[in-house]
mmCIF file of N, CA and C and ligand atoms in Angstrom:
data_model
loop_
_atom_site.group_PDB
_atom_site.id
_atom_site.type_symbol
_atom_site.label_atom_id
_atom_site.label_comp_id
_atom_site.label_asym_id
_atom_site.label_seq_id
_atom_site.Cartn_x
_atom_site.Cartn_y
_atom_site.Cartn_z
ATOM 1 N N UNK A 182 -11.762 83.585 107.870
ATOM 2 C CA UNK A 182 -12.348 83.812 109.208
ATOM 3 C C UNK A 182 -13.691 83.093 109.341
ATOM 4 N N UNK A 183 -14.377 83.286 108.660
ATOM 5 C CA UNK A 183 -15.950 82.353 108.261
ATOM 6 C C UNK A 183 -16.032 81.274 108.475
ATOM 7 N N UNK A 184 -14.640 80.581 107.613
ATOM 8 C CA UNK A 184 -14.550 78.926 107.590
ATOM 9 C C UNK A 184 -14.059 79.066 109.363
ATOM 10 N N UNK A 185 -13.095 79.568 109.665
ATOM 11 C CA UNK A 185 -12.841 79.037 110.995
ATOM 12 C C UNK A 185 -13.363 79.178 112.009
ATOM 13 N N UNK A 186 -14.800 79.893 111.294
ATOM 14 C CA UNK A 186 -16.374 79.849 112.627
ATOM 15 C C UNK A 186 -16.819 78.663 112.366
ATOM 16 N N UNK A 187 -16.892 78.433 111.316
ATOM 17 C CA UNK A 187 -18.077 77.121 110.610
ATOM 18 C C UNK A 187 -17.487 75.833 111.480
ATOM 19 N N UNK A 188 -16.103 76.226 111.246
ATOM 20 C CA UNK A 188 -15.313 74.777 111.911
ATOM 21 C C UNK A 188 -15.544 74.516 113.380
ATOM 22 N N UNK A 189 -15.400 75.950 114.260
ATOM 23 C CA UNK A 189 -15.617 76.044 115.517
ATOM 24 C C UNK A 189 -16.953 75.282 116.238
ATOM 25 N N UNK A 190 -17.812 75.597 115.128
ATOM 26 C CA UNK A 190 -18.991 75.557 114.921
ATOM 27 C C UNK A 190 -19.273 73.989 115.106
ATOM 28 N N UNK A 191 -18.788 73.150 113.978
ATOM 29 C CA UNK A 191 -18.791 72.057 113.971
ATOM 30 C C UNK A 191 -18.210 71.085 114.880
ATOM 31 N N UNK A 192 -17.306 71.484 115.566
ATOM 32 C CA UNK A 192 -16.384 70.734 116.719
ATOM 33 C C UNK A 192 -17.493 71.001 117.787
ATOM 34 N N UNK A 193 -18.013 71.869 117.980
ATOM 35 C CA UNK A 193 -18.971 72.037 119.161
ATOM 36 C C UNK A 193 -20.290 71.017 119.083
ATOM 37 N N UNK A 194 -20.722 71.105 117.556
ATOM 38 C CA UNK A 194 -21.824 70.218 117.933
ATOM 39 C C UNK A 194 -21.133 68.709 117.619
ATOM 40 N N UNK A 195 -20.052 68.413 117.199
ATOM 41 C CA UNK A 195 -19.579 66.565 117.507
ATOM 42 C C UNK A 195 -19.263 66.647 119.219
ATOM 43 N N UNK A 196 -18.621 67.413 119.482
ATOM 44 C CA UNK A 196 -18.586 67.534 121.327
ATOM 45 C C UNK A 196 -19.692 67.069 121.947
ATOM 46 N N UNK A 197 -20.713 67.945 121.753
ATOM 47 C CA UNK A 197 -21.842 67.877 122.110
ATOM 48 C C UNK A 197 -22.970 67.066 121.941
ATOM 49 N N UNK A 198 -22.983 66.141 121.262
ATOM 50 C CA UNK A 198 -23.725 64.817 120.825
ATOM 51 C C UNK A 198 -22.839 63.908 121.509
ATOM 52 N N UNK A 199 -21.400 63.650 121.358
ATOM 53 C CA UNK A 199 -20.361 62.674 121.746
ATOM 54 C C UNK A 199 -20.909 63.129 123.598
ATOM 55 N N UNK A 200 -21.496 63.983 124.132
ATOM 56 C CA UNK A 200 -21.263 64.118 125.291
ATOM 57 C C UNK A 200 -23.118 63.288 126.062
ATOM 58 N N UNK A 201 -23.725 63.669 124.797
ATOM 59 C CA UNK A 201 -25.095 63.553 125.176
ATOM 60 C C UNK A 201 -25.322 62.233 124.989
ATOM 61 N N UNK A 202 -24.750 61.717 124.146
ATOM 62 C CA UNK A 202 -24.581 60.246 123.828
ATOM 63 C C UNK A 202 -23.722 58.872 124.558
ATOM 64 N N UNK A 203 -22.771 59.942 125.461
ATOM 65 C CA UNK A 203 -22.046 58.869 126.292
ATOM 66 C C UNK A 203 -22.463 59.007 127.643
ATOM 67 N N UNK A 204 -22.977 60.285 127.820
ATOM 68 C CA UNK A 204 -23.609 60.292 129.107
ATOM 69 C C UNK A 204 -24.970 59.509 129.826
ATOM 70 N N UNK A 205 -24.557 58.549 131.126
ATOM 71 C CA UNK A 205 -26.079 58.024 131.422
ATOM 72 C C UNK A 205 -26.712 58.272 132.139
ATOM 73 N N UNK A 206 -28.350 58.875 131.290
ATOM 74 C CA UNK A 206 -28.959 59.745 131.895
ATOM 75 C C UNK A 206 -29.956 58.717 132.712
ATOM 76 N N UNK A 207 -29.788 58.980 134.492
ATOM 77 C CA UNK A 207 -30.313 57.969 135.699
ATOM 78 C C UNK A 207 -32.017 57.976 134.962
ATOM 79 N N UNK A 208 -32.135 56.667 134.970
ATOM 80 C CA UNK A 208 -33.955 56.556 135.109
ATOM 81 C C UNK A 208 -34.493 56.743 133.687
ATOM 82 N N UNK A 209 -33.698 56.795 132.961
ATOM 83 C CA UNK A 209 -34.240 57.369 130.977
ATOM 84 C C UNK A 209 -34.676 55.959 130.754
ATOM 85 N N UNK A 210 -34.120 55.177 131.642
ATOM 86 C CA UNK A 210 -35.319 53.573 130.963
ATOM 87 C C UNK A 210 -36.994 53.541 131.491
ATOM 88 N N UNK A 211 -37.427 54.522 132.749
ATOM 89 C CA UNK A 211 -38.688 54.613 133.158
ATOM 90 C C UNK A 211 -39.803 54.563 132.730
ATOM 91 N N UNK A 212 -39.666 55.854 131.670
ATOM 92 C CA UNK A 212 -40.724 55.499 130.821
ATOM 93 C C UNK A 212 -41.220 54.350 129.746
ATOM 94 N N UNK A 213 -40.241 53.369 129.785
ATOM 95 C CA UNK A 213 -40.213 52.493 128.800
ATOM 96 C C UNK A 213 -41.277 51.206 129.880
ATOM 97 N N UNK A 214 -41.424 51.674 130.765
ATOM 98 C CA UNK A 214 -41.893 50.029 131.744
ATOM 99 C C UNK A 214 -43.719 50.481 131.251
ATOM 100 N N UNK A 215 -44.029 48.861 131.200
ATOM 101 C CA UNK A 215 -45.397 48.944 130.991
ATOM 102 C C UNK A 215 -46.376 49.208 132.022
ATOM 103 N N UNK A 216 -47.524 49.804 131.934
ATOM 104 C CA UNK A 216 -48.189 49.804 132.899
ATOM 105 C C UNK A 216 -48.030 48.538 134.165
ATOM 106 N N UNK A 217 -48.544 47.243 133.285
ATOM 107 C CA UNK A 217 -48.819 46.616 134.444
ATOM 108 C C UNK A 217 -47.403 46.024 134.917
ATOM 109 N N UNK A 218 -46.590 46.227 134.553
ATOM 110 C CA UNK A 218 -45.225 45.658 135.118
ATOM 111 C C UNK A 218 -44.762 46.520 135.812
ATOM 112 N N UNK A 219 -45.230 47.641 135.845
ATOM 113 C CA UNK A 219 -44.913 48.781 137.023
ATOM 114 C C UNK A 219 -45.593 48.323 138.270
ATOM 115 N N UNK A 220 -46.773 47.848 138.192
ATOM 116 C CA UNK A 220 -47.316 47.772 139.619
ATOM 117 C C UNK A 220 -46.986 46.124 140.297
ATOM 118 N N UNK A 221 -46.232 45.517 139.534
ATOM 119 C CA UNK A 221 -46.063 44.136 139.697
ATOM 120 C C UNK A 221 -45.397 44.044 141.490
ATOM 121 N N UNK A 222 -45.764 43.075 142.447
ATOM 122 C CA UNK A 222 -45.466 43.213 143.793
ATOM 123 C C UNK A 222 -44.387 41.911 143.709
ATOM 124 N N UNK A 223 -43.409 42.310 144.258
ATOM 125 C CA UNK A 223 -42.112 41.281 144.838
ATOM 126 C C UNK A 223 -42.190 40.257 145.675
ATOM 127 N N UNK A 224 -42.304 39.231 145.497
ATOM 128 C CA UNK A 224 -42.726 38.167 146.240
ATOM 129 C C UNK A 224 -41.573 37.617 147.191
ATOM 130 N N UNK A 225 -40.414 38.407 147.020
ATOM 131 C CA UNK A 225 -39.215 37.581 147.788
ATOM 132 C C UNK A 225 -38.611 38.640 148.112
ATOM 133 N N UNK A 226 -39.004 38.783 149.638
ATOM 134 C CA UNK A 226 -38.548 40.170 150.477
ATOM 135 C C UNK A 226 -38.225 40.185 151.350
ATOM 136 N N UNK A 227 -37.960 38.593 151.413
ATOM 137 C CA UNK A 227 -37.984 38.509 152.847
ATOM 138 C C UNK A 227 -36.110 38.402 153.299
ATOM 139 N N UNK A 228 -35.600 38.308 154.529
ATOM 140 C CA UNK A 228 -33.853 38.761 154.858
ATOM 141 C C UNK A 228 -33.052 37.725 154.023
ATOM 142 N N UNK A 229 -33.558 36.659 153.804
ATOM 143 C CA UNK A 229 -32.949 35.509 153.101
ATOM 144 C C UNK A 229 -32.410 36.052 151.458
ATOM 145 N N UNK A 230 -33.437 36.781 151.202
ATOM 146 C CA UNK A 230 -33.903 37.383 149.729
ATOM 147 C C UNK A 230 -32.437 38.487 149.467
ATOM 148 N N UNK A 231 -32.239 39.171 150.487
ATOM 149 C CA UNK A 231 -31.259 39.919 150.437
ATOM 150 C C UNK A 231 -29.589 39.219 150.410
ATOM 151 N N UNK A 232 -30.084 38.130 151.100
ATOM 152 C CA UNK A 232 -28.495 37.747 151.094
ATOM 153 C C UNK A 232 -28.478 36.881 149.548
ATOM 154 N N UNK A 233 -28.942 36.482 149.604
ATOM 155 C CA UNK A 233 -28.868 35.939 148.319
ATOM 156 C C UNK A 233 -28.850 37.215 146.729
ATOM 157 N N UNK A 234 -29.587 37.673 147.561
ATOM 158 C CA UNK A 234 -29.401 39.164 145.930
ATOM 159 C C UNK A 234 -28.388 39.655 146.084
ATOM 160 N N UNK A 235 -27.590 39.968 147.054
ATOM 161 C CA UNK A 235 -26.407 40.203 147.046
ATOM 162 C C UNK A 235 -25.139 39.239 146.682
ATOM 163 N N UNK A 236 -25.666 38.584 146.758
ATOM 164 C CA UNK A 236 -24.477 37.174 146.113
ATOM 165 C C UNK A 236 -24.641 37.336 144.763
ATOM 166 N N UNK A 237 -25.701 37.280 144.109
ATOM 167 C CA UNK A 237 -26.043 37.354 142.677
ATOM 168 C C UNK A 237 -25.627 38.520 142.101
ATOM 169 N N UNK A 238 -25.494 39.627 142.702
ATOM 170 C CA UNK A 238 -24.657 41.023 142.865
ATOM 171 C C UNK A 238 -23.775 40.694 142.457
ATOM 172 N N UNK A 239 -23.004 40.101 143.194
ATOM 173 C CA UNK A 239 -21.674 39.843 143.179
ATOM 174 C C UNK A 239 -20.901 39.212 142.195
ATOM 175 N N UNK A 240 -21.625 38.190 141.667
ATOM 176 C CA UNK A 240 -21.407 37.371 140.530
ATOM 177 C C UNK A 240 -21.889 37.923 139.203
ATOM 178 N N UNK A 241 -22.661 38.380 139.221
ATOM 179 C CA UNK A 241 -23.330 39.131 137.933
ATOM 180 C C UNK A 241 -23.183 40.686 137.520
ATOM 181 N N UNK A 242 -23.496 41.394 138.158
ATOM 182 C CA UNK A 242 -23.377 42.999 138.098
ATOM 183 C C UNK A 242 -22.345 43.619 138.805
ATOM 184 N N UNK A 243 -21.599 43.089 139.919
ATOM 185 C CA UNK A 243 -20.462 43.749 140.380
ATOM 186 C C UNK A 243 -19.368 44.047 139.149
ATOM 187 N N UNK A 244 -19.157 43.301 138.188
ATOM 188 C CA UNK A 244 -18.169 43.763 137.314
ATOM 189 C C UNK A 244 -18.646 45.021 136.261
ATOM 190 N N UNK A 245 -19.758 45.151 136.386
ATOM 191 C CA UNK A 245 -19.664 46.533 135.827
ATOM 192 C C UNK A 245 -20.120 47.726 136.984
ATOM 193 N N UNK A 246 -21.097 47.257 137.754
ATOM 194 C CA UNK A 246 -21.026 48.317 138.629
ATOM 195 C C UNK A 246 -20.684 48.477 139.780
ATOM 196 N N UNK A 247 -19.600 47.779 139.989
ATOM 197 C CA UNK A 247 -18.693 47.662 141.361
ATOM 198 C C UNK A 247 -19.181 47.046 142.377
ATOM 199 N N UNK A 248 -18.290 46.759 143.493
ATOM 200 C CA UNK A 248 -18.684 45.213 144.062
ATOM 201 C C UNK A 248 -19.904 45.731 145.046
ATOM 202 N N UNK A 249 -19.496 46.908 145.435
ATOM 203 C CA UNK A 249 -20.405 47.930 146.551
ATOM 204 C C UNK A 249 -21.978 48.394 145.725
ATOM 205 N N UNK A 250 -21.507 48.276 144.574
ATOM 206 C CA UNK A 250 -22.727 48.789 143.520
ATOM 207 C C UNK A 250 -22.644 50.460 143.428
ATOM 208 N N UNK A 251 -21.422 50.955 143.723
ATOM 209 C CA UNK A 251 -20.717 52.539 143.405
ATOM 210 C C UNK A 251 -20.875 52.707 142.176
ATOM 211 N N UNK A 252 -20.886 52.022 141.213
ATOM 212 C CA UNK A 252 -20.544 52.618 139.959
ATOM 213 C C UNK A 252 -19.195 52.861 139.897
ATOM 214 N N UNK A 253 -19.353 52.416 138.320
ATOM 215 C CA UNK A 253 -17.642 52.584 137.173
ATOM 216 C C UNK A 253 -17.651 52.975 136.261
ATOM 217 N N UNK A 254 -16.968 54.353 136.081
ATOM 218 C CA UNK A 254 -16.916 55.173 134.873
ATOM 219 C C UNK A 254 -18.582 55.520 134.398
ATOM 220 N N UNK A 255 -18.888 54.913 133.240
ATOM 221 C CA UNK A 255 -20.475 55.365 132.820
ATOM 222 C C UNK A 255 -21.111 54.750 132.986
ATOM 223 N N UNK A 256 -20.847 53.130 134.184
ATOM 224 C CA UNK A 256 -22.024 52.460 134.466
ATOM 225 C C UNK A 256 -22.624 53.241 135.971
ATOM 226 N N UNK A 257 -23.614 53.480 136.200
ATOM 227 C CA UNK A 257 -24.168 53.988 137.262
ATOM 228 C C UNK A 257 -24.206 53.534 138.649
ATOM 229 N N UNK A 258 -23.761 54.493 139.383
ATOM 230 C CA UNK A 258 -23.963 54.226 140.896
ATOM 231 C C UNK A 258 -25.138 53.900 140.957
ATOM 232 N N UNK A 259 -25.612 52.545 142.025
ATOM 233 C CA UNK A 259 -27.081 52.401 142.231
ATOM 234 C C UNK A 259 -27.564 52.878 143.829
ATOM 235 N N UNK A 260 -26.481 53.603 144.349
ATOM 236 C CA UNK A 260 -27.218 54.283 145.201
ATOM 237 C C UNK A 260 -27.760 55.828 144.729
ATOM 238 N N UNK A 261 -28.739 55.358 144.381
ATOM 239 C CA UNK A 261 -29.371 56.905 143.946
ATOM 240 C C UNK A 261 -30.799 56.961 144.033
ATOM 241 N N UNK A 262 -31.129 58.350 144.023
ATOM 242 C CA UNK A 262 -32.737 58.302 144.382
ATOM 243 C C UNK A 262 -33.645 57.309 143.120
ATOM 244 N N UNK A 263 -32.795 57.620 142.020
ATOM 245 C CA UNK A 263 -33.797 56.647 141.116
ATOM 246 C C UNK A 263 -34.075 55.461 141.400
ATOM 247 N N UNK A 264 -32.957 54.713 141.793
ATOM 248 C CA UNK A 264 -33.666 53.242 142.514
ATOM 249 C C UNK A 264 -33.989 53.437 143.961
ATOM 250 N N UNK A 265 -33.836 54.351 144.670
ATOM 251 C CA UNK A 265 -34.853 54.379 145.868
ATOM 252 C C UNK A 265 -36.124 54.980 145.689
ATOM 253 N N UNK A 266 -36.473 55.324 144.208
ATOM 254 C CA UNK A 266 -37.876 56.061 144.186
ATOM 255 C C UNK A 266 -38.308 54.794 143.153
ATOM 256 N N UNK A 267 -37.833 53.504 142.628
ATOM 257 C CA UNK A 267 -38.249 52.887 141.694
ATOM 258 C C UNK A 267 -38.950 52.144 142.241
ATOM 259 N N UNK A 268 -40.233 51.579 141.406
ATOM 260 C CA UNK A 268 -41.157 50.616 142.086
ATOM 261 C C UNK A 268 -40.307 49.312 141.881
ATOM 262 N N UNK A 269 -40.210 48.052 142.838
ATOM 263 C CA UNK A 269 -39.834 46.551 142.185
ATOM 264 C C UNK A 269 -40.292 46.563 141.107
ATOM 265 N N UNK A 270 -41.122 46.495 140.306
ATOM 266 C CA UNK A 270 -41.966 45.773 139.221
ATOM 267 C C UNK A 270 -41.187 46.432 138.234
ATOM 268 N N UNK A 271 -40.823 48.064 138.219
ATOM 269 C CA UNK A 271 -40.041 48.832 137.187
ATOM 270 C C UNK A 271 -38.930 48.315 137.121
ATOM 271 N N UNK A 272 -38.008 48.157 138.641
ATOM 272 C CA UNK A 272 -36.485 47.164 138.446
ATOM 273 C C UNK A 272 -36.927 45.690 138.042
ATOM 274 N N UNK A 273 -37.675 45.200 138.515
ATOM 275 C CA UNK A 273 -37.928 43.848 137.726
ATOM 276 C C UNK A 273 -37.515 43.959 136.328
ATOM 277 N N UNK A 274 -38.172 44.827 135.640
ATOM 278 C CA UNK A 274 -38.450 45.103 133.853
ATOM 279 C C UNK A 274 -37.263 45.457 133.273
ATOM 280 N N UNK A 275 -36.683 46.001 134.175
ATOM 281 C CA UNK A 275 -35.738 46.809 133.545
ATOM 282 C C UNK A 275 -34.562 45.756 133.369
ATOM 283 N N UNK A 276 -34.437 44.924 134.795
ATOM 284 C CA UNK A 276 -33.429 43.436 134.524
ATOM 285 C C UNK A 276 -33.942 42.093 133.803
ATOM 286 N N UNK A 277 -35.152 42.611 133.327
ATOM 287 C CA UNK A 277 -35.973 41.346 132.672
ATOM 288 C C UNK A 277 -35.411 41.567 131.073
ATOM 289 N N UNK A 278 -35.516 43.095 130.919
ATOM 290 C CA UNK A 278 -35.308 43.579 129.393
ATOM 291 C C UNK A 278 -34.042 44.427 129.512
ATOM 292 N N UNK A 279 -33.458 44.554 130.189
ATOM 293 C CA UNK A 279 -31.698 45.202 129.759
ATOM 294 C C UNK A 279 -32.307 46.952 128.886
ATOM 295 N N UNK A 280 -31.370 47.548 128.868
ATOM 296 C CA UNK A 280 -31.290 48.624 128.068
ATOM 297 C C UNK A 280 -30.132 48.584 127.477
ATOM 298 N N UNK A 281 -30.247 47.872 126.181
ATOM 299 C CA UNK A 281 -28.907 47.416 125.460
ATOM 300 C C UNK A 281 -28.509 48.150 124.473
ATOM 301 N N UNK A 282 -29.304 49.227 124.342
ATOM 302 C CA UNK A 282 -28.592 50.370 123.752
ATOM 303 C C UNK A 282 -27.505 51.258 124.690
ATOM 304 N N UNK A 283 -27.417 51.272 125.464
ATOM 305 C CA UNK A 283 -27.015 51.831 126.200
ATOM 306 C C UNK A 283 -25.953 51.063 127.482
ATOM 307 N N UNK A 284 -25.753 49.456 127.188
ATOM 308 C CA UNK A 284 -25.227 48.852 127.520
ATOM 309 C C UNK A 284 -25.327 48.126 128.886
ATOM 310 N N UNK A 285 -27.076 48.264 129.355
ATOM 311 C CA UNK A 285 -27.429 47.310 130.038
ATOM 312 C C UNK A 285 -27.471 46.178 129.650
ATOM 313 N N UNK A 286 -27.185 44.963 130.087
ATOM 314 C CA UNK A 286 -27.549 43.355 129.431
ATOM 315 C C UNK A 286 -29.181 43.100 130.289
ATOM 316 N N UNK A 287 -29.814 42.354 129.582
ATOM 317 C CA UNK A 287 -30.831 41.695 129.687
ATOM 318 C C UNK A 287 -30.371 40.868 130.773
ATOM 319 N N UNK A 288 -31.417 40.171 131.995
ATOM 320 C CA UNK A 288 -30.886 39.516 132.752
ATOM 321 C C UNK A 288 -31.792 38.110 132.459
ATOM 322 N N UNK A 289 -32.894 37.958 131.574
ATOM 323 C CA UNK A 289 -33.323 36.769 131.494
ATOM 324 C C UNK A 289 -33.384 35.780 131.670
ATOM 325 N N UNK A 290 -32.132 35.287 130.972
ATOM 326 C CA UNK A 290 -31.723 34.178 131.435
ATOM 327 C C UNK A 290 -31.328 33.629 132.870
ATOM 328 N N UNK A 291 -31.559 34.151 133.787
ATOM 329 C CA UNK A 291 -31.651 34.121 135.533
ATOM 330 C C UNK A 291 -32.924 33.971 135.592
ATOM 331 N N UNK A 292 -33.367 32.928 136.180
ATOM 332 C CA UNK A 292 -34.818 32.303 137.247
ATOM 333 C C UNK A 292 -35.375 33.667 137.352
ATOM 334 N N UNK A 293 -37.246 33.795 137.310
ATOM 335 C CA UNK A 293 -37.563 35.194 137.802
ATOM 336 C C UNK A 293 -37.398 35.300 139.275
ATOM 337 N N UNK A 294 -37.312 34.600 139.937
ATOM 338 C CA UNK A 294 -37.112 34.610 141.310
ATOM 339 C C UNK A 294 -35.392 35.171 141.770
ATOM 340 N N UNK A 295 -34.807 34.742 140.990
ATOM 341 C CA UNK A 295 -33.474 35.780 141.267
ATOM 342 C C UNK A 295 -33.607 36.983 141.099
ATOM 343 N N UNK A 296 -34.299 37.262 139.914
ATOM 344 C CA UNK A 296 -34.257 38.871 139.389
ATOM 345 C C UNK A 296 -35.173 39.726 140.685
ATOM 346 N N UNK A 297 -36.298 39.070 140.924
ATOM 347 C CA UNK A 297 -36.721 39.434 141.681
ATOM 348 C C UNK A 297 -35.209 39.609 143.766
ATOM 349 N N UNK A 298 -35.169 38.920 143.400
ATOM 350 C CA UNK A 298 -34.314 38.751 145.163
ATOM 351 C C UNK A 298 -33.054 39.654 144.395
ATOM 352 N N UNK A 299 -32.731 39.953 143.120
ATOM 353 C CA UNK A 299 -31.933 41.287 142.903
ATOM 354 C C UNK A 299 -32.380 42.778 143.212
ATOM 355 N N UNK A 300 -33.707 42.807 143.261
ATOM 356 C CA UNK A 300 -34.557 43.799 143.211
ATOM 357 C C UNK A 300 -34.033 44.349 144.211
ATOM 358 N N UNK A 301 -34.587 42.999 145.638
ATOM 359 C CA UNK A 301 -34.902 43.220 146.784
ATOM 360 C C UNK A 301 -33.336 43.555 147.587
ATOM 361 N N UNK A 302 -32.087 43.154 146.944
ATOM 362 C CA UNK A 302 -30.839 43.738 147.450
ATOM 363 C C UNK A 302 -30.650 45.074 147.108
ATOM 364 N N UNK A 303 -31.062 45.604 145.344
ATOM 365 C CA UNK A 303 -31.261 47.024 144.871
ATOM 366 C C UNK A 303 -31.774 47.974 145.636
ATOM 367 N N UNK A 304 -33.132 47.210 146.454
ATOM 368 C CA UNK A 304 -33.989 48.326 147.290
ATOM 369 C C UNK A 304 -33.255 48.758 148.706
ATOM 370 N N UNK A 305 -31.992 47.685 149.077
ATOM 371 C CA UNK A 305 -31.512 48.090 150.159
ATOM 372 C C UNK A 305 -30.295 49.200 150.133
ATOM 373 N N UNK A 306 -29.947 49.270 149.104
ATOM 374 C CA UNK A 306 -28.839 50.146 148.954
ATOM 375 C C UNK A 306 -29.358 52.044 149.470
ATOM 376 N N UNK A 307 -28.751 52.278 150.491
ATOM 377 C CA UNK A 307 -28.670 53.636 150.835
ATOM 378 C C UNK A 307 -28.808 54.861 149.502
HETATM 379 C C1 HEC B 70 -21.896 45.021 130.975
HETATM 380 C C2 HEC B 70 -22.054 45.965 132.060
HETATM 381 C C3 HEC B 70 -23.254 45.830 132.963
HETATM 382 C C4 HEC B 70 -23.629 44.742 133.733
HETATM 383 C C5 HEC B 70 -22.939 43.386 133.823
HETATM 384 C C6 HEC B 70 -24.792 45.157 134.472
HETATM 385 N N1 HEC B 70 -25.116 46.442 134.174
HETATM 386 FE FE1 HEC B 70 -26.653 47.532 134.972
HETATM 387 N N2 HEC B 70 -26.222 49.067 133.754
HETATM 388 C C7 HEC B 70 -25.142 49.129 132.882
HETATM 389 C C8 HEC B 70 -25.156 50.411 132.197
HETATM 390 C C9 HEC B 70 -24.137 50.892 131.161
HETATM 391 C C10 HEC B 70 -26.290 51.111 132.682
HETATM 392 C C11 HEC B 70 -26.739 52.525 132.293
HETATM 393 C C12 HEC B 70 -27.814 52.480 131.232
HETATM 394 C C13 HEC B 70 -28.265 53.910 130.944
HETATM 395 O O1 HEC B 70 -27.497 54.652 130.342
HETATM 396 O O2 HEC B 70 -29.376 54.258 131.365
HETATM 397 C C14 HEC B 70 -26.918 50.234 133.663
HETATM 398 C C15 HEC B 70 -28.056 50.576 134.380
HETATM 399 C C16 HEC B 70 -28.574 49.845 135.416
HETATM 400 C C17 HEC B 70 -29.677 50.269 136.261
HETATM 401 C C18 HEC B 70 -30.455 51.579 136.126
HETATM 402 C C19 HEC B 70 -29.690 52.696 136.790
HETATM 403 C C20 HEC B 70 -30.346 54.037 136.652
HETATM 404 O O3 HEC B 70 -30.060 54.883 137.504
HETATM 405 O O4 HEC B 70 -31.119 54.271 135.722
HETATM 406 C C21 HEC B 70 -29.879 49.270 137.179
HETATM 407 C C22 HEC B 70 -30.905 49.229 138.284
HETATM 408 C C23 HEC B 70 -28.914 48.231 136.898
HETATM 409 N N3 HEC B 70 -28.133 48.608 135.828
HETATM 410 C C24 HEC B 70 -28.814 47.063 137.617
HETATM 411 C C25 HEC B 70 -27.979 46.003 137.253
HETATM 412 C C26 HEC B 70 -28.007 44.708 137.893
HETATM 413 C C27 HEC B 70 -28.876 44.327 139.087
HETATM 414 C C28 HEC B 70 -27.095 43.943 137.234
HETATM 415 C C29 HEC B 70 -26.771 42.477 137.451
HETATM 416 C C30 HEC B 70 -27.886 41.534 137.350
HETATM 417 C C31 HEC B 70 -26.482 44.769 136.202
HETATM 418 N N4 HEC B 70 -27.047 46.014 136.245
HETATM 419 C C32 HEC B 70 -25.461 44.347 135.374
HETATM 420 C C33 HEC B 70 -24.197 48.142 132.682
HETATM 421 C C34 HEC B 70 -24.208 46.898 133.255
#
């Protein structure tokens, strides 16, 4: 009877790590942005900026987070308050440096001026 607590026991906490570990928790990259890259201002905001970030959407991040930017499976919907409460400079950082533990890619290798006019399509999403 003991052992088949201990066991119970043990299935609960692999559950429970396997759950905490696959789950993505919105905005857990926040604290990682540096001061001054938090306050960094978007230089490309203007309507042009949007159509074009949305093209780059399309080609780049729609395959994991859908073409609408809904989210798939454990990649995140980006309509959510976290990117409507995020400063540019924090989404800048965050597509500058990926969270690749967790299976963001780095977007670097894209001009900063794209990342930036990605921002500025991010900020339009409802
Ligand atoms: C290979 C799949 C993949 C691609 C491609 C990808 N992402 Fe992500 N993205 C993820 C995953 C997985 C997360 C969740 C990370 C976590 O657990 O916090 C994420 C998180 C994010 C977040 C933070 C969401 C939040 O609520 O914290 C933003 C913003 C984001 N991605 C934007 C983009 C943009 C813009 C692109 C294209 C330039 C892109 N992603 C391409 C997988 C991807």
């Amino acid at each position: 009877m003991q052992r088949f607590h201990r066991l119970v026991s043990f299935a609960c906490i692999i559950a429970c790590a396997t759950l905490i570990a696959g789950a993505a928790v919105e905005g857990s990259w926040l604290p990682k942005v540096p001061e001054k890259e938090r306050f960094r201002a978007n230089p490309y905001e203007n309507d042009n900026d949007v159509v074009v970030g949305k093209k780059l959407f399309q080609q780049h991040c729609a395959s994991c987070h859908g073409a609408t930017a809904e989210g798939k499976g454990k990649r995140p919907n980006l309509h959510s308050d976290t990117i409507r409460n995020a400063k540019p400079g924090e989404l800048q950082w965050l597509l500058t440096n990926g969270y690749l533990s967790k299976g963001m890619p780095s977007w670097s290798r894209l001009p900063e001026q794209q990342r930036w006019q990605l921002v500025t399509y991010l900020k339009t999403l409802q």
